[in-house]
mmCIF file of C-alpha atoms in Angstrom:
data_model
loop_
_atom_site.group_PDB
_atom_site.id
_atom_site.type_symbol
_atom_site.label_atom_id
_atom_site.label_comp_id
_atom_site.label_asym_id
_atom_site.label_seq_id
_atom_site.Cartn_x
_atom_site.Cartn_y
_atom_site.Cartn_z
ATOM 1 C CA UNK A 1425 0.000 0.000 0.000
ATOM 2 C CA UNK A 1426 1.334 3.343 -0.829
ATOM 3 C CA UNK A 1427 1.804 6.297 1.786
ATOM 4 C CA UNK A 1428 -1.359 8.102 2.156
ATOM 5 C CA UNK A 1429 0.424 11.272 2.211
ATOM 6 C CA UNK A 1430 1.767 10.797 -1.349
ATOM 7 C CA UNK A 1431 -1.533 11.281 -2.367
ATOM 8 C CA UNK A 1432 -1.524 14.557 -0.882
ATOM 9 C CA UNK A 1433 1.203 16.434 -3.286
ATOM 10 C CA UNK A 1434 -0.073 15.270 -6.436
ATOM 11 C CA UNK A 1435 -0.847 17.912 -8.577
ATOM 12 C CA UNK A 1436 -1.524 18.735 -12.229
ATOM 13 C CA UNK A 1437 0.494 20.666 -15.076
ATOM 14 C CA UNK A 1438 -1.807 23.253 -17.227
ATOM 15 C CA UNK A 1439 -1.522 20.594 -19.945
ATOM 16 C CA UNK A 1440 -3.739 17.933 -17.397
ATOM 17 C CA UNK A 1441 -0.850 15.802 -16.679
ATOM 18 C CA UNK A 1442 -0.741 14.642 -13.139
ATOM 19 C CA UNK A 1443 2.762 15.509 -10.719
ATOM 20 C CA UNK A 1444 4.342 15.210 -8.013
ATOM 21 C CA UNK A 1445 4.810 18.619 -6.236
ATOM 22 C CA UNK A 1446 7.237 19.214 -3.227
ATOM 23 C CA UNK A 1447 6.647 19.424 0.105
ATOM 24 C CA UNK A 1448 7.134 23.414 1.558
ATOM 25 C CA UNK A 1449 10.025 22.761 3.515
ATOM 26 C CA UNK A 1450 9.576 23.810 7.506
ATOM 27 C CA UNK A 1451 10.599 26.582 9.867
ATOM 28 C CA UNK A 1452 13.223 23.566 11.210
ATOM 29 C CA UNK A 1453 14.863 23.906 8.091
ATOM 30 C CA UNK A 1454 15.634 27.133 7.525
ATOM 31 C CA UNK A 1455 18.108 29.351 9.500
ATOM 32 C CA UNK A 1456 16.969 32.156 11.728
ATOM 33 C CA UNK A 1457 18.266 35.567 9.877
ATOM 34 C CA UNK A 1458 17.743 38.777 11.113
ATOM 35 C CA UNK A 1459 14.995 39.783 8.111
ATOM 36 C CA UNK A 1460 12.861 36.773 8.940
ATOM 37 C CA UNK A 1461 12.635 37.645 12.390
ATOM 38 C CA UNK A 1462 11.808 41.668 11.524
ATOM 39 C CA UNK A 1463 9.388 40.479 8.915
ATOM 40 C CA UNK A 1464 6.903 38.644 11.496
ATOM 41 C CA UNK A 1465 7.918 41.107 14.017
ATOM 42 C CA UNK A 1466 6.558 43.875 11.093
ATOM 43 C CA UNK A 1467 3.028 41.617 11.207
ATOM 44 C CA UNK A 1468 2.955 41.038 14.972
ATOM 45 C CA UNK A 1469 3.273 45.062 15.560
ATOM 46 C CA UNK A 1470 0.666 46.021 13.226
ATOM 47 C CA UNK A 1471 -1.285 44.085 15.309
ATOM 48 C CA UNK A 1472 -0.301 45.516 18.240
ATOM 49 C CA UNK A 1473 -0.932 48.941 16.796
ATOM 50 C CA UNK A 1474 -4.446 48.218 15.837
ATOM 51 C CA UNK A 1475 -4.867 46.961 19.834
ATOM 52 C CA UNK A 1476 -3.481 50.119 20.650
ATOM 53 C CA UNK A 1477 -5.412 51.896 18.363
ATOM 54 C CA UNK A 1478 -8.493 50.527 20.388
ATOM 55 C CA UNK A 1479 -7.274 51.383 23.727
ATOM 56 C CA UNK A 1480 -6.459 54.933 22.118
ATOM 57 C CA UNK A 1481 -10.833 54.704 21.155
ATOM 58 C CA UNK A 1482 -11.381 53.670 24.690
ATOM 59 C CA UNK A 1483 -9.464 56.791 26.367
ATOM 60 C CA UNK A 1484 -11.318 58.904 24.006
ATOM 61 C CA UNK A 1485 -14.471 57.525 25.090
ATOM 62 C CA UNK A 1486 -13.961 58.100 28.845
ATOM 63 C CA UNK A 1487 -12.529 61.900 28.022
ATOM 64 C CA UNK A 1488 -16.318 62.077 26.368
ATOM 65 C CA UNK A 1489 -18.162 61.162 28.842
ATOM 66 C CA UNK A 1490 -16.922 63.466 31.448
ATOM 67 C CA UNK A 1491 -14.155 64.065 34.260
ATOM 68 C CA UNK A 1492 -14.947 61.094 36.344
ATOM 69 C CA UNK A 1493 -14.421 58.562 33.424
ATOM 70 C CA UNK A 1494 -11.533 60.954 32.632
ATOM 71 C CA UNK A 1495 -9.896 60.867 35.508
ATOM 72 C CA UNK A 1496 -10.330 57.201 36.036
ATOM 73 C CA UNK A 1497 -8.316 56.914 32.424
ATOM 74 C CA UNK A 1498 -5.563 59.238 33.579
ATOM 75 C CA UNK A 1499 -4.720 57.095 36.828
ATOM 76 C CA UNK A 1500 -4.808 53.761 34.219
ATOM 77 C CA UNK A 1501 -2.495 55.579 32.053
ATOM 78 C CA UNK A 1502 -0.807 57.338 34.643
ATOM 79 C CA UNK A 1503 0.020 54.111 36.683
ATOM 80 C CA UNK A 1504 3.840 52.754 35.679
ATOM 81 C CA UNK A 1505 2.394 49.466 33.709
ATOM 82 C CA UNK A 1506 0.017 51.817 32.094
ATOM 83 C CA UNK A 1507 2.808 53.763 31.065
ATOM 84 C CA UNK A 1508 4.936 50.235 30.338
ATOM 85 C CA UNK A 1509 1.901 49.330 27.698
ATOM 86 C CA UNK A 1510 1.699 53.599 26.173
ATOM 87 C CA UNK A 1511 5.740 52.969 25.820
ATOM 88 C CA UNK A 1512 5.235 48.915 24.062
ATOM 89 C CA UNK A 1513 2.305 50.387 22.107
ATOM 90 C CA UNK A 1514 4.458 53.638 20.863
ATOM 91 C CA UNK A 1515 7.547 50.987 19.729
ATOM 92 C CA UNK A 1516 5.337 48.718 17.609
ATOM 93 C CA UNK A 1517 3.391 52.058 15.821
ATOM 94 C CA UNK A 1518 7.113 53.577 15.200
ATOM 95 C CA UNK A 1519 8.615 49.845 14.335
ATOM 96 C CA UNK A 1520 5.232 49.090 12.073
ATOM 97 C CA UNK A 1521 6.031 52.600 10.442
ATOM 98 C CA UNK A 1522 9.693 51.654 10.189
ATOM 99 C CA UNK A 1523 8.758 48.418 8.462
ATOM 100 C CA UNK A 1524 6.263 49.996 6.393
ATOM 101 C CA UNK A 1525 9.094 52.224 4.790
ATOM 102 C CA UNK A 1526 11.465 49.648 4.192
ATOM 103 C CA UNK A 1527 8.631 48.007 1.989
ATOM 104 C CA UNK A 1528 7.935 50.915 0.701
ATOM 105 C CA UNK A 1529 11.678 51.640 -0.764
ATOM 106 C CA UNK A 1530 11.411 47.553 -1.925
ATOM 107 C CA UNK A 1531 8.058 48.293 -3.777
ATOM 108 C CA UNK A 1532 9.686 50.955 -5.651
ATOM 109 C CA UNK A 1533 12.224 48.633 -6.642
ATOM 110 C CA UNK A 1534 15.047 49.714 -4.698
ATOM 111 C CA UNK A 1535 17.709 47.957 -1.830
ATOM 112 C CA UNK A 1536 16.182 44.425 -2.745
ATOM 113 C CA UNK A 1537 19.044 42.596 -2.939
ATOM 114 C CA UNK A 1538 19.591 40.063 0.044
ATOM 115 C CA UNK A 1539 22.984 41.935 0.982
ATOM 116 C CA UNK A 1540 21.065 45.404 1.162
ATOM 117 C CA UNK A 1541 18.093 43.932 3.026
ATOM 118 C CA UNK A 1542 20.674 42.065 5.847
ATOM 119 C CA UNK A 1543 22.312 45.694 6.148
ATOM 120 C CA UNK A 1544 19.250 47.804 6.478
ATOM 121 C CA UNK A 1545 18.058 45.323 9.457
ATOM 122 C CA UNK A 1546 20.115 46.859 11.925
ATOM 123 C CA UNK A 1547 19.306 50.112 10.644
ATOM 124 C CA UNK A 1548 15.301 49.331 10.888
ATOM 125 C CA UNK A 1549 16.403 48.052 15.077
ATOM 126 C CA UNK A 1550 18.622 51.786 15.531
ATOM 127 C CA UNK A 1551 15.950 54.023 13.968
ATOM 128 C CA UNK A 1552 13.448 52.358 15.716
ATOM 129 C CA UNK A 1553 15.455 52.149 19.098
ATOM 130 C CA UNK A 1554 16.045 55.505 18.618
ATOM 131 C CA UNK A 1555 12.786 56.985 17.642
ATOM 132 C CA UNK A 1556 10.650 55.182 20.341
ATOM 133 C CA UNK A 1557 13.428 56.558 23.045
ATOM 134 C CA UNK A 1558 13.373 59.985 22.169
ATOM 135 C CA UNK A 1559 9.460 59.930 21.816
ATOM 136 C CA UNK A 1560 9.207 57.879 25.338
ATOM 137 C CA UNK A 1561 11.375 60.525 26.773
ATOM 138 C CA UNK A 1562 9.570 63.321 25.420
ATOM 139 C CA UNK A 1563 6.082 62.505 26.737
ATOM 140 C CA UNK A 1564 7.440 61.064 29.952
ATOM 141 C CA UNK A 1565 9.081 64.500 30.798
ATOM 142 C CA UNK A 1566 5.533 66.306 29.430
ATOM 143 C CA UNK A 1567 3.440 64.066 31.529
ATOM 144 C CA UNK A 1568 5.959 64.332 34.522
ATOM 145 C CA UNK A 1569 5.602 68.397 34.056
ATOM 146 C CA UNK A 1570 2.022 68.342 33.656
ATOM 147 C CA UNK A 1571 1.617 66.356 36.925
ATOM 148 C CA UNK A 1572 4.035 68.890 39.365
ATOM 149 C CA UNK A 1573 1.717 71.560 37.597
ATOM 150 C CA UNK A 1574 -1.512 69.838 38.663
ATOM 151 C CA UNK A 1575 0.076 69.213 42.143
ATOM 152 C CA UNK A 1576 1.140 72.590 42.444
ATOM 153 C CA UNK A 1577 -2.277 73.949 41.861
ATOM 154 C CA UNK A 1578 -3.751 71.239 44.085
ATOM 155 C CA UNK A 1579 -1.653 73.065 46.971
ATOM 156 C CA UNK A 1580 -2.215 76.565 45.893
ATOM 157 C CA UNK A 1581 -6.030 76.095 45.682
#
């Protein structure tokens, strides 16, 4: 008796004659490379950024419907794993965007050569190391200032 899973690559050229097609080799068989990794990291991200895009709804919502919703937001966000998930959520939108121009200078048919695509990895990580830190920073410090300022009128008033 033959293998059942024979049956299960057979195929058929346009001219009707029937073939055997190969199996798609594995994950196992390939090696781990830098672009493989930062293409499913690309995917995973966007849909991180659409989650965050929903939480980014939700806070909207609360603001809406009035200070006590509003304020109830502020201490999620305000709370250090909020901020942990603003800070994950601002890397994947800057990473997604980082990916999305790298396919962007592909599609135009540029830097598509396996050599320029293992150099510009690194570059993709930097920029988006970068980026996210200096964005972090920024609304950390504004959020910071905008807290003494709400404390210091707390005391005043």
């Amino acid at each position: 008796m033959q293998d059942i899973r024979k049956a299960l690559y057979v195929g058929s050229r346009s001219d009707g004659r029937l073939i055997q097609r190969p199996m798609s080799p594995h994950l196992q068989i390939y090696r781990y490379r830098l672009s493989m990794v930062l293409s499913i990291s690309n995917r995973i991200t966007g849909v991180v950024a659409t989650g965050g895009a929903a939480l980014g709804v939700l806070w909207l919502s609360a603001a809406a419907k009035g200070p006590k919703s509003f304020e109830t937001a502020r201490k999620v966000t305000g709370n250090p794993l909020g901020q942990l998930v603003l800070i994950g959520w601002l890397a994947s939108v800057v990473y997604h965007t980082v990916g999305g121009i790298r396919h962007l200078i592909w599609d135009s048919g540029h830097r598509y050569d396996k050599t320029e695509i293992n150099k510009d990895g690194p570059v993709a990580i930097g920029v988006t190391a970068g980026v996210s830190t200096a964005l972090a920073a920024g609304l950390l410090c504004v959020a910071g200032g905008r807290a003494r300022a709400r404390a210091k009128a707390r005391k005043a008033g």
